Amino acid sequence: MRKDNSDFSTAFVSEAGSYIDNRDYFAFMETDDMACYVLADGLDSDQELRSAEMVVKTVLENFMEKPSMSKRRLMRDLREAQEWLQFESRRVRLKASLLMVVTNYNKMVYVSCGNVRLYHFRNGRLNFRSKDHSLAQSLADDGRIPDEATSTHEERGNLLEYLGNPNGVHAHYAKKTQLADGDVILLATSGMWEDVELAEMLGALEEAKDPVMLTDTLEEVLLSKQHRTVNNYTAAAIYVNKVFQEKPKNRRKLIKRILIALLAFVIVGGGVWITLARMAANKAAALETMVESAQAADDYARAGDYAKALKSYSEAKNAAVKINDKIHKRLYTAEQKLSQLLVDGDGYVEKADFTKAEASYEKARKSAGLYPPFNVKDIEHKIDQLDSYAETASWMKDGDLKFQGGDYTNALKLYKKANKAAMESGYTSAQKELEKKITEANDKLTAIQQQLKEIQAGKLQAKGDRMMKDLDYEGAIDAYSGAQEIYQEIDKLESVLALERSIAKAEEKQSAEQQKNGQLPAGLGLSDGALNDTDAGDAASNASASVAATPAAESQTKATPTASAGTTPAKKEVSSAAKNSGTGDGNASSAKAGTSKEQGTADSASKAEGASDSENQDRAAANGS
Amino acid sequence: MQPYFVVSGAAVLFAVLLMIRIRLTRSSGSRTVSGIEIGNGQTIGSRSEQDDYFSSMTTTVGTLAVVADGISGLANGRMSSTLAVTTFTKAFAKLEDATNLNGYFAEAATQSNRSILQNLNGQGGGTTLAAVIVCGYQLHYGAVGDSLITIYRNGHFQTVNSKHTAETLLEERVLAGQMTSEEAKTSPVRNQLVNYLGYEGFESMELGSAPIRLYSGDHVLLCSDGIQEALTEIELEEIMRKGGTPQETADAMIDAINDKGFKSQDNATVLILAIG
């Protein structure tokens, strides 16, 4: 209850002067915690509306709704009054000067607009006066006229600010002033302060003991001047007999609050600072990335590596977006698009779609001149090469057709031709493909060659077999050898080995034949009984039996191939000995006696073979029977 | 870096141009009058004759602008307004210096009143008159009747003279307790002229106690009551706010009146002086 614990008394006088209408208006409101005093001076001549009354009521209504001393609130009230005046200005421009004083019975604030004045007296002297919004006041502020002259200067009515001004309202808000017991606040319109000088006001203040006396005295002073025309005048006096005493502030509590506020400020401020620092760091990093990426992209573009340039321009553009650098974003977007066109062109070349490639390159060529890293000549060179690429692709296609038709030789020729052209024109993507195709064609040709040789070898082998049948062992060996060579050439080792056996067999047969032919008399002597058993007419059948016995011999050879091989010289030796001993039987027996153990072994082996042969012979005969 | 240079260059250029503009604007508000541009407009309204008369004149002393509104209700309105304006201009042409312009106004008014009375020869007639002299950046004025002198400054009007109608007398009667303010407000003679040229009881015209300071960009308007009755202050403000030369503005005012097409439209005259 501030009002009850303070003593403020108010009185006012407001008259029309020598006019019918009083266009001044004063009203005040005292609530438990605050009081508001509003004085306005209507400046227009509208016959129906009273602008002063309108604005005072608007301001007081707002104050009643929510009493406040805040600047924001009071200025808002003033703006509402201004809007109301402008809304009602239909025929005449409604204007008013206004002064609003708000107090909490301890301190006061005021808002002024126009030339309604506030005088604050303390201890019988002027403490301060509000300033007018007039040209005279601005001249006084500039030091061109004395401050006292503002009440009489010709420009005192030339207002620079007032409510209802079509250019908007600009009021003055005075900060809180501490009130003291015995203070007197006087609110006066121009009708009062123009004709009552400050000295006269101070004189009236000295005499008056209450606001009623003061305002009455001021009116008397004004009227005593007996001007022919007396303007509307209003004077409102507020006597501050007792100021509301604020509770002494708890210093510890205050310090605590300050510390908490400080801490909150440090935390919030620190958070904000850290956030800002991070944002700045991120921005700096993004800027660095942008510059580096752009530099790299330019280098790639200069080097003609448009795929890498595209990637780098994209990174630079993203960095520009991060730092909200619209200019660079636009630049890198354009360069990225340009790179994309060139990459697309290269892609079309790889797919051999040269029409689309040319369209992409042409687009790129048109805009490349605007961006220095892009070499227009390089793009033109790409366009020029397209014909050569098309020709290469055509050859490759023809080669493919030949290849599909089995004409590997001609396909290979076309591939090689295309490959040469691709190398010359730098058509690297086609080059790789062509190399692959050349390899495939070569493989095909090699495979065919091998097959041919196999056939050739097969033929020789068959020939060898035929010759074996014809007992032409020499011819068979030659044929087999020929076939073996071919198989060796084509690395068919199994066939080589098989032929080796065939050759060995043929050689055996040949050897046996030769032996047979060369040792026939001695043989006959050694096996008379045998010969007795078989007549000479069966010689042919013996031969055939010998051939029929080949598998048995062969199996023996298989069983002891080394022995077989080892026996051959021994046999030959024996054979030669036999040949030598062919000169006489006695020699032969002595030779037998004189033969070494080794020879004996050879003999026994020979005998065993002979026995084996005889067994086979019997079997063949049995089979023959 | 190229785009930064371009943007910085543009910003610097903009700032330089802005400074030049501010300087030029300030210099235009210098203490010497670089020239006064004048525009005028007039319409006969729905009356049978044009009783308004106006004139402007520039001499070494300054620029004179006069608007007279012949009283149509009485005979010889046209003669009265023409005679009054002619008397003021002739007297101004003879003026050699600006030391006593209020004396000039008073003398010209007295002479006009005398001449009109002589010409009327007992018949009814008369005219209102509003006259201004712009001398340097000072506005001197004299007015009689209900024609208006107003200054348009910073988007709004400041009225210079007061109307010499019966309203003043009625106010005096109210103040004397002879009638109530309501009776005064509803009185049919409220707008009746109590002072005009050609009036036998004419004593003097209203004169400014001190010249009014003018500023560059100010517009001084002299309007006969035909303008004030047809266009509201707000409408006049709107027309003025559109800008243009004084002649274009005056034409716009007359067009606005004609567009309204009031059946009892009075003669209307406006004279605009734009202070350079």
XYZ file of N, CA and C in Angstrom, chain A residues 14-17 19-26 39-56 92-97 116 189-190 231-234, chain B residues 167 171 185 190:
141
model
N -7.665 24.654 -15.364
C -7.657 24.543 -16.828
C -8.812 25.370 -17.374
N -8.480 26.359 -18.178
C -9.509 27.266 -18.713
C -9.316 27.485 -20.210
N -10.417 27.931 -20.850
C -10.381 28.156 -22.305
C -9.747 29.490 -22.664
N -9.489 30.359 -21.670
C -8.926 31.662 -21.961
C -9.968 32.515 -22.636
N -11.165 31.931 -25.556
C -11.830 31.106 -26.585
C -13.022 30.390 -25.966
N -13.899 29.926 -26.867
C -15.062 29.195 -26.362
C -14.662 27.832 -25.839
N -13.823 27.171 -26.645
C -13.464 25.791 -26.305
C -12.129 25.743 -25.581
N -12.090 24.876 -24.594
C -10.809 24.584 -23.951
C -10.287 23.286 -24.563
N -9.220 23.410 -25.292
C -8.658 22.242 -25.970
C -7.522 21.600 -25.163
N -7.346 22.057 -23.932
C -6.407 21.379 -23.019
C -7.194 20.311 -22.267
N -6.474 19.335 -21.756
C -7.163 18.304 -20.975
C -6.178 17.715 -19.976
N -6.656 17.642 -18.721
C -5.807 17.056 -17.681
C -6.612 16.014 -16.919
N -1.336 15.318 -19.002
C -1.811 16.624 -19.480
C -1.568 16.710 -20.980
N -2.598 17.153 -21.725
C -2.462 17.261 -23.181
C -2.999 18.609 -23.643
N -2.427 19.054 -24.767
C -2.829 20.341 -25.355
C -3.206 20.070 -26.811
N -4.491 20.241 -27.122
C -4.936 20.018 -28.498
C -4.407 21.103 -29.417
N -3.846 20.686 -30.558
C -3.205 21.653 -31.450
C -4.005 21.902 -32.726
N -5.052 21.164 -32.924
C -5.833 21.322 -34.155
C -7.057 22.190 -33.876
N -7.863 22.408 -34.939
C -9.034 23.270 -34.779
C -10.317 22.527 -35.140
N -10.276 21.230 -34.976
C -11.469 20.453 -35.318
C -12.632 20.876 -34.401
N -13.800 21.025 -35.033
C -14.942 21.532 -34.279
C -15.643 20.441 -33.478
N -15.435 19.205 -33.892
C -16.183 18.126 -33.242
C -15.340 17.301 -32.274
N -14.124 16.996 -32.683
C -13.310 16.117 -31.842
C -12.333 16.915 -30.987
N -12.063 16.382 -29.814
C -11.112 17.020 -28.891
C -9.910 16.095 -28.749
N -8.885 16.402 -29.514
C -7.729 15.499 -29.571
C -7.069 15.318 -28.209
N -6.968 16.391 -27.414
C -6.315 16.304 -26.102
C -7.044 15.310 -25.201
N -8.344 15.454 -25.172
C -9.147 14.556 -24.331
C -8.993 13.102 -24.786
N -8.994 12.929 -26.112
C -8.872 11.574 -26.670
C -7.575 10.890 -26.223
N -6.477 11.638 -26.329
C -5.198 10.986 -26.008
C -5.045 10.750 -24.508
N -5.513 11.694 -23.695
C -5.402 11.515 -22.238
C -6.198 10.292 -21.809
N -9.869 16.970 -40.434
C -8.763 17.815 -39.984
C -7.701 16.905 -39.365
N -6.454 17.256 -39.544
C -5.371 16.491 -38.928
C -5.382 16.755 -37.424
N -5.701 15.729 -36.646
C -5.772 15.892 -35.192
C -4.361 15.839 -34.607
N -4.061 16.802 -33.751
C -2.709 16.896 -33.169
C -2.818 17.261 -31.696
N -1.855 16.811 -30.940
C -1.836 17.171 -29.519
C -0.432 17.029 -28.951
N -0.135 17.925 -28.001
C 1.085 17.753 -27.197
C 0.678 16.978 -25.953
N 4.054 20.494 -24.002
C 3.526 20.558 -22.638
C 4.717 20.340 -21.703
N 0.567 23.714 -19.817
C 0.464 23.841 -21.274
C 1.049 25.189 -21.691
N 1.193 25.363 -23.006
C 1.846 26.581 -23.497
C 1.083 27.850 -23.093
N -4.878 32.441 -24.460
C -5.016 31.077 -24.989
C -5.554 30.138 -23.912
N -5.967 28.950 -24.358
C -6.319 27.908 -23.376
C -5.117 27.729 -22.455
N -5.379 27.572 -21.188
C -4.243 27.359 -20.272
C -4.591 26.304 -19.232
N -3.597 25.577 -18.833
C -3.763 24.550 -17.803
C -2.491 24.479 -16.961
N -17.796 34.176 -35.711
C -17.461 33.251 -34.640
C -16.731 33.958 -33.492
N -17.942 34.237 -29.682
C -17.095 33.797 -28.565
C -17.052 34.871 -27.484
N -22.153 27.876 -31.027
C -21.740 26.867 -32.013
C -22.808 26.619 -33.067
N -22.651 32.202 -37.708
C -21.315 31.848 -37.220
C -20.222 32.096 -38.268
